[in-house]
Amino acid sequence: MIGVLVSGEGSNLQALLDAGLPVAAVASNRPAVPALARADAAGVPTRVFELESFATREERDEAMALWLCEEGAEIAVLAGYMHLLTKPFLEIFPERVLNVHPSLLPEYPGAHAVEDALAAGESSTGATVHFVDEGIDSGSVIGQVRVTVRPNEDAESLHRRIQEVEHWLLPRCVNLYLEGGVWPE
Ligand code: GRF
């Protein structure tokens, strides 16, 4: 069973749900985001863990991980979750947290990966699914797909095309991980 963390649109959560993967619960650090409505529509339990409601980020992350466990999650998938996770969360899910990122890691980690690749004049970039550690998008890679940059393409268009790839890549990598397979399939 999978616990999913979200912060916004939730199109990657939707890809997991549409692939029929066993999503046990969805936690968000932001209230009223479209991702929560997607989980509701699928009948998946949701809870919001705003930083303001906790004394520290560590306390928030621990509460979030414990709730996901209570709901039956054995692994956690970050699907557009835009906060760094702290040690208490990672200790509750050791080596069992996956993230999807819009670049070919280790190139262009961080929150502006698409803009950074364009600003560097890259002719291609891509999407990566990787294990999460305490660094910024620094854990080992599970699967990657390259996306070619079109001439004069802007960040919005490139990110939209990378996300189409993410929606294909993320469910496959989660499935591979759950089934104990290797990439490429
Ligand atoms: C994705 O492009 C993901 O790579 C990045 O944030 C975006 C989230 O999109 N970390 P969504 O919320 O899954 O639609």
mmCIF file of C-alpha atoms and ligand atoms in Angstrom:
data_model
loop_
_atom_site.group_PDB
_atom_site.id
_atom_site.type_symbol
_atom_site.label_atom_id
_atom_site.label_comp_id
_atom_site.label_asym_id
_atom_site.label_seq_id
_atom_site.Cartn_x
_atom_site.Cartn_y
_atom_site.Cartn_z
ATOM 1 C CA MET A 1 0.000 0.000 0.000
ATOM 2 C CA ILE A 2 1.222 3.480 -0.936
ATOM 3 C CA GLY A 3 1.023 6.776 0.972
ATOM 4 C CA VAL A 4 1.202 9.758 -1.386
ATOM 5 C CA LEU A 5 2.380 13.275 -0.473
ATOM 6 C CA VAL A 6 1.083 16.202 -2.537
ATOM 7 C CA SER A 7 1.195 19.996 -2.561
ATOM 8 C CA GLY A 8 -0.734 21.085 -5.647
ATOM 9 C CA GLU A 9 -2.316 19.914 -8.864
ATOM 10 C CA GLY A 10 -1.920 16.187 -8.269
ATOM 11 C CA SER A 11 -1.621 15.053 -11.881
ATOM 12 C CA ASN A 12 1.013 12.499 -10.811
ATOM 13 C CA LEU A 13 -1.296 11.265 -8.025
ATOM 14 C CA GLN A 14 -3.953 10.866 -10.725
ATOM 15 C CA ALA A 15 -1.527 8.809 -12.818
ATOM 16 C CA LEU A 16 -0.945 6.462 -9.850
ATOM 17 C CA LEU A 17 -4.700 6.125 -9.268
ATOM 18 C CA ASP A 18 -5.423 5.595 -12.972
ATOM 19 C CA ALA A 19 -2.749 2.878 -13.096
ATOM 20 C CA GLY A 20 -4.679 1.023 -10.388
ATOM 21 C CA LEU A 21 -1.866 1.222 -7.848
ATOM 22 C CA PRO A 22 -2.924 0.662 -4.218
ATOM 23 C CA VAL A 23 -3.032 4.220 -2.801
ATOM 24 C CA ALA A 24 -3.873 3.951 0.912
ATOM 25 C CA ALA A 25 -3.892 7.657 1.838
ATOM 26 C CA VAL A 26 -2.934 11.127 0.592
ATOM 27 C CA ALA A 27 -1.296 13.778 2.795
ATOM 28 C CA SER A 28 -0.856 17.412 1.763
ATOM 29 C CA ASN A 29 1.136 20.277 3.275
ATOM 30 C CA ARG A 30 -1.372 22.719 1.733
ATOM 31 C CA PRO A 31 -5.159 22.857 2.230
ATOM 32 C CA ALA A 32 -7.742 22.854 -0.563
ATOM 33 C CA VAL A 33 -5.396 21.893 -3.394
ATOM 34 C CA PRO A 34 -6.750 20.062 -6.463
ATOM 35 C CA ALA A 35 -4.765 16.927 -5.517
ATOM 36 C CA LEU A 36 -6.986 16.491 -2.417
ATOM 37 C CA ALA A 37 -10.123 16.660 -4.570
ATOM 38 C CA ARG A 38 -8.655 13.977 -6.843
ATOM 39 C CA ALA A 39 -8.068 11.720 -3.805
ATOM 40 C CA ASP A 40 -11.605 12.396 -2.500
ATOM 41 C CA ALA A 41 -13.064 11.506 -5.894
ATOM 42 C CA ALA A 42 -11.190 8.186 -5.754
ATOM 43 C CA GLY A 43 -12.435 7.504 -2.203
ATOM 44 C CA VAL A 44 -8.913 7.726 -0.739
ATOM 45 C CA PRO A 45 -8.552 9.179 2.812
ATOM 46 C CA THR A 46 -6.820 12.586 2.962
ATOM 47 C CA ARG A 47 -5.346 14.784 5.655
ATOM 48 C CA VAL A 48 -3.695 18.232 5.616
ATOM 49 C CA PHE A 49 -0.485 18.794 7.626
ATOM 50 C CA GLU A 50 0.213 22.536 7.513
ATOM 51 C CA LEU A 51 3.534 23.616 8.967
ATOM 52 C CA GLU A 52 1.792 26.348 11.012
ATOM 53 C CA SER A 53 -0.100 23.699 13.014
ATOM 54 C CA PHE A 54 3.124 22.180 14.431
ATOM 55 C CA ALA A 55 5.987 23.487 16.594
ATOM 56 C CA THR A 56 8.660 22.262 14.173
ATOM 57 C CA ARG A 57 9.003 20.794 10.700
ATOM 58 C CA GLU A 58 10.248 17.536 12.273
ATOM 59 C CA GLU A 59 7.063 17.224 14.362
ATOM 60 C CA ARG A 60 4.931 17.835 11.284
ATOM 61 C CA ASP A 61 6.829 15.263 9.249
ATOM 62 C CA GLU A 62 6.627 12.637 12.003
ATOM 63 C CA ALA A 63 2.860 13.162 12.429
ATOM 64 C CA MET A 64 2.408 12.899 8.674
ATOM 65 C CA ALA A 65 4.408 9.645 8.442
ATOM 66 C CA LEU A 66 2.601 8.089 11.416
ATOM 67 C CA TRP A 67 -0.785 8.924 9.919
ATOM 68 C CA LEU A 68 0.201 7.361 6.578
ATOM 69 C CA CYS A 69 1.313 4.209 8.474
ATOM 70 C CA GLU A 70 -1.996 4.100 10.374
ATOM 71 C CA GLU A 71 -3.771 4.186 7.015
ATOM 72 C CA GLY A 72 -1.747 1.166 5.881
ATOM 73 C CA ALA A 73 1.032 2.776 3.812
ATOM 74 C CA GLU A 74 4.221 0.718 3.488
ATOM 75 C CA ILE A 75 6.004 3.079 1.104
ATOM 76 C CA ALA A 76 5.655 6.829 0.459
ATOM 77 C CA VAL A 77 5.560 8.514 -2.950
ATOM 78 C CA LEU A 78 6.141 12.245 -3.326
ATOM 79 C CA ALA A 79 3.948 13.357 -6.223
ATOM 80 C CA GLY A 80 4.563 17.083 -6.588
ATOM 81 C CA TYR A 81 5.285 17.483 -2.856
ATOM 82 C CA MET A 82 7.184 20.764 -2.579
ATOM 83 C CA HIS A 83 8.786 20.623 0.914
ATOM 84 C CA LEU A 84 12.044 18.925 1.908
ATOM 85 C CA LEU A 85 11.359 15.915 4.153
ATOM 86 C CA THR A 86 13.159 15.715 7.492
ATOM 87 C CA LYS A 87 14.769 12.754 9.249
ATOM 88 C CA PRO A 88 11.726 11.650 11.351
ATOM 89 C CA PHE A 89 9.717 10.989 8.169
ATOM 90 C CA LEU A 90 12.581 9.143 6.455
ATOM 91 C CA GLU A 91 13.234 7.025 9.558
ATOM 92 C CA ILE A 92 9.633 5.810 9.572
ATOM 93 C CA PHE A 93 9.918 4.876 5.855
ATOM 94 C CA PRO A 94 13.617 3.863 5.590
ATOM 95 C CA GLU A 95 14.695 3.519 1.911
ATOM 96 C CA ARG A 96 10.999 3.505 1.063
ATOM 97 C CA VAL A 97 10.342 7.069 -0.145
ATOM 98 C CA LEU A 98 10.192 7.785 -3.898
ATOM 99 C CA ASN A 99 10.004 11.148 -5.702
ATOM 100 C CA VAL A 100 9.346 12.300 -9.266
ATOM 101 C CA HIS A 101 11.442 15.215 -10.541
ATOM 102 C CA PRO A 102 11.379 17.141 -13.856
ATOM 103 C CA SER A 103 15.041 16.780 -14.936
ATOM 104 C CA LEU A 104 17.635 14.097 -15.629
ATOM 105 C CA LEU A 105 19.063 13.956 -12.093
ATOM 106 C CA PRO A 106 21.718 14.548 -10.878
ATOM 107 C CA GLU A 107 21.417 17.485 -13.305
ATOM 108 C CA TYR A 108 19.141 20.339 -12.213
ATOM 109 C CA PRO A 109 17.913 19.439 -8.727
ATOM 110 C CA GLY A 110 15.647 21.894 -6.886
ATOM 111 C CA ALA A 111 12.372 23.687 -7.433
ATOM 112 C CA HIS A 112 13.262 25.345 -10.795
ATOM 113 C CA ALA A 113 14.590 22.369 -12.728
ATOM 114 C CA VAL A 114 12.808 23.116 -16.011
ATOM 115 C CA GLU A 115 13.727 26.827 -16.023
ATOM 116 C CA ASP A 116 17.337 25.992 -15.069
ATOM 117 C CA ALA A 117 17.735 23.467 -17.915
ATOM 118 C CA LEU A 118 16.336 26.003 -20.409
ATOM 119 C CA ALA A 119 18.535 28.827 -19.068
ATOM 120 C CA ALA A 120 21.598 26.583 -19.513
ATOM 121 C CA GLY A 121 20.665 26.074 -23.171
ATOM 122 C CA GLU A 122 20.190 22.300 -22.879
ATOM 123 C CA SER A 123 18.967 20.545 -26.020
ATOM 124 C CA SER A 124 17.351 17.861 -23.872
ATOM 125 C CA THR A 125 16.283 17.260 -20.287
ATOM 126 C CA GLY A 126 13.802 14.767 -18.850
ATOM 127 C CA ALA A 127 12.031 13.156 -15.918
ATOM 128 C CA THR A 128 13.467 11.071 -13.063
ATOM 129 C CA VAL A 129 12.013 8.851 -10.354
ATOM 130 C CA HIS A 130 14.441 8.405 -7.469
ATOM 131 C CA PHE A 131 14.753 7.410 -3.833
ATOM 132 C CA VAL A 132 14.529 10.305 -1.370
ATOM 133 C CA ASP A 133 17.261 11.054 1.148
ATOM 134 C CA GLU A 134 17.829 14.168 3.250
ATOM 135 C CA GLY A 135 19.380 16.108 0.356
ATOM 136 C CA ILE A 136 17.660 18.045 -2.410
ATOM 137 C CA ASP A 137 16.702 15.509 -5.118
ATOM 138 C CA SER A 138 19.918 13.626 -4.337
ATOM 139 C CA GLY A 139 18.908 9.987 -3.718
ATOM 140 C CA SER A 140 19.698 7.134 -6.114
ATOM 141 C CA VAL A 141 17.849 6.968 -9.426
ATOM 142 C CA ILE A 142 15.199 4.319 -10.152
ATOM 143 C CA GLY A 143 14.189 5.338 -13.696
ATOM 144 C CA GLN A 144 14.703 8.197 -16.166
ATOM 145 C CA VAL A 145 13.328 9.261 -19.544
ATOM 146 C CA ARG A 146 14.914 11.921 -21.781
ATOM 147 C CA VAL A 147 12.780 14.693 -23.328
ATOM 148 C CA THR A 148 14.142 16.748 -26.244
ATOM 149 C CA VAL A 149 13.759 20.546 -25.960
ATOM 150 C CA ARG A 150 11.997 22.070 -28.991
ATOM 151 C CA PRO A 151 13.464 25.198 -30.651
ATOM 152 C CA ASN A 152 12.399 28.363 -28.760
ATOM 153 C CA GLU A 153 10.314 26.316 -26.324
ATOM 154 C CA ASP A 154 9.215 28.084 -23.124
ATOM 155 C CA ALA A 155 9.259 26.559 -19.625
ATOM 156 C CA GLU A 156 5.488 26.059 -19.502
ATOM 157 C CA SER A 157 5.420 24.007 -22.697
ATOM 158 C CA LEU A 158 8.512 21.989 -21.765
ATOM 159 C CA HIS A 159 7.204 21.255 -18.257
ATOM 160 C CA ARG A 160 3.857 20.138 -19.704
ATOM 161 C CA ARG A 161 5.651 17.669 -21.994
ATOM 162 C CA ILE A 162 7.905 16.459 -19.164
ATOM 163 C CA GLN A 163 4.806 15.884 -17.017
ATOM 164 C CA GLU A 164 3.273 13.696 -19.735
ATOM 165 C CA VAL A 165 6.410 11.545 -19.411
ATOM 166 C CA GLU A 166 6.201 11.627 -15.582
ATOM 167 C CA HIS A 167 2.651 10.266 -15.740
ATOM 168 C CA TRP A 168 4.009 7.277 -17.648
ATOM 169 C CA LEU A 169 7.252 6.890 -15.680
ATOM 170 C CA LEU A 170 6.051 7.246 -12.073
ATOM 171 C CA PRO A 171 3.486 4.399 -12.002
ATOM 172 C CA ARG A 172 5.983 2.104 -13.771
ATOM 173 C CA CYS A 173 8.767 2.852 -11.294
ATOM 174 C CA VAL A 174 6.448 2.458 -8.287
ATOM 175 C CA ASN A 175 5.226 -0.827 -9.695
ATOM 176 C CA LEU A 176 8.793 -1.980 -10.371
ATOM 177 C CA TYR A 177 9.752 -1.117 -6.819
ATOM 178 C CA LEU A 178 6.738 -2.938 -5.347
ATOM 179 C CA GLU A 179 7.355 -5.983 -7.540
ATOM 180 C CA GLY A 180 11.137 -5.955 -6.997
ATOM 181 C CA GLY A 181 11.968 -5.489 -10.688
ATOM 182 C CA VAL A 182 14.780 -3.548 -12.393
ATOM 183 C CA TRP A 183 14.833 -0.581 -14.792
ATOM 184 C CA PRO A 184 14.506 -0.614 -17.775
ATOM 185 C CA GLU A 185 11.602 -3.080 -17.699
HETATM 186 C C1 GRF B 1 5.813 17.583 -11.296
HETATM 187 O O1 GRF B 1 6.314 18.078 -12.503
HETATM 188 C C2 GRF B 1 6.935 17.049 -10.441
HETATM 189 O O2 GRF B 1 8.020 16.577 -11.172
HETATM 190 C C3 GRF B 1 7.369 18.274 -9.668
HETATM 191 O O3 GRF B 1 6.167 18.980 -9.425
HETATM 192 C C4 GRF B 1 5.219 18.695 -10.448
HETATM 193 C C5 GRF B 1 3.944 18.287 -9.747
HETATM 194 O O4 GRF B 1 2.846 18.142 -10.586
HETATM 195 N N1 GRF B 1 8.076 17.877 -8.471
HETATM 196 P P1 GRF B 1 1.505 17.448 -10.060
HETATM 197 O O5 GRF B 1 1.107 18.091 -8.746
HETATM 198 O O6 GRF B 1 1.755 15.972 -9.920
HETATM 199 O O7 GRF B 1 0.481 17.734 -11.141
#
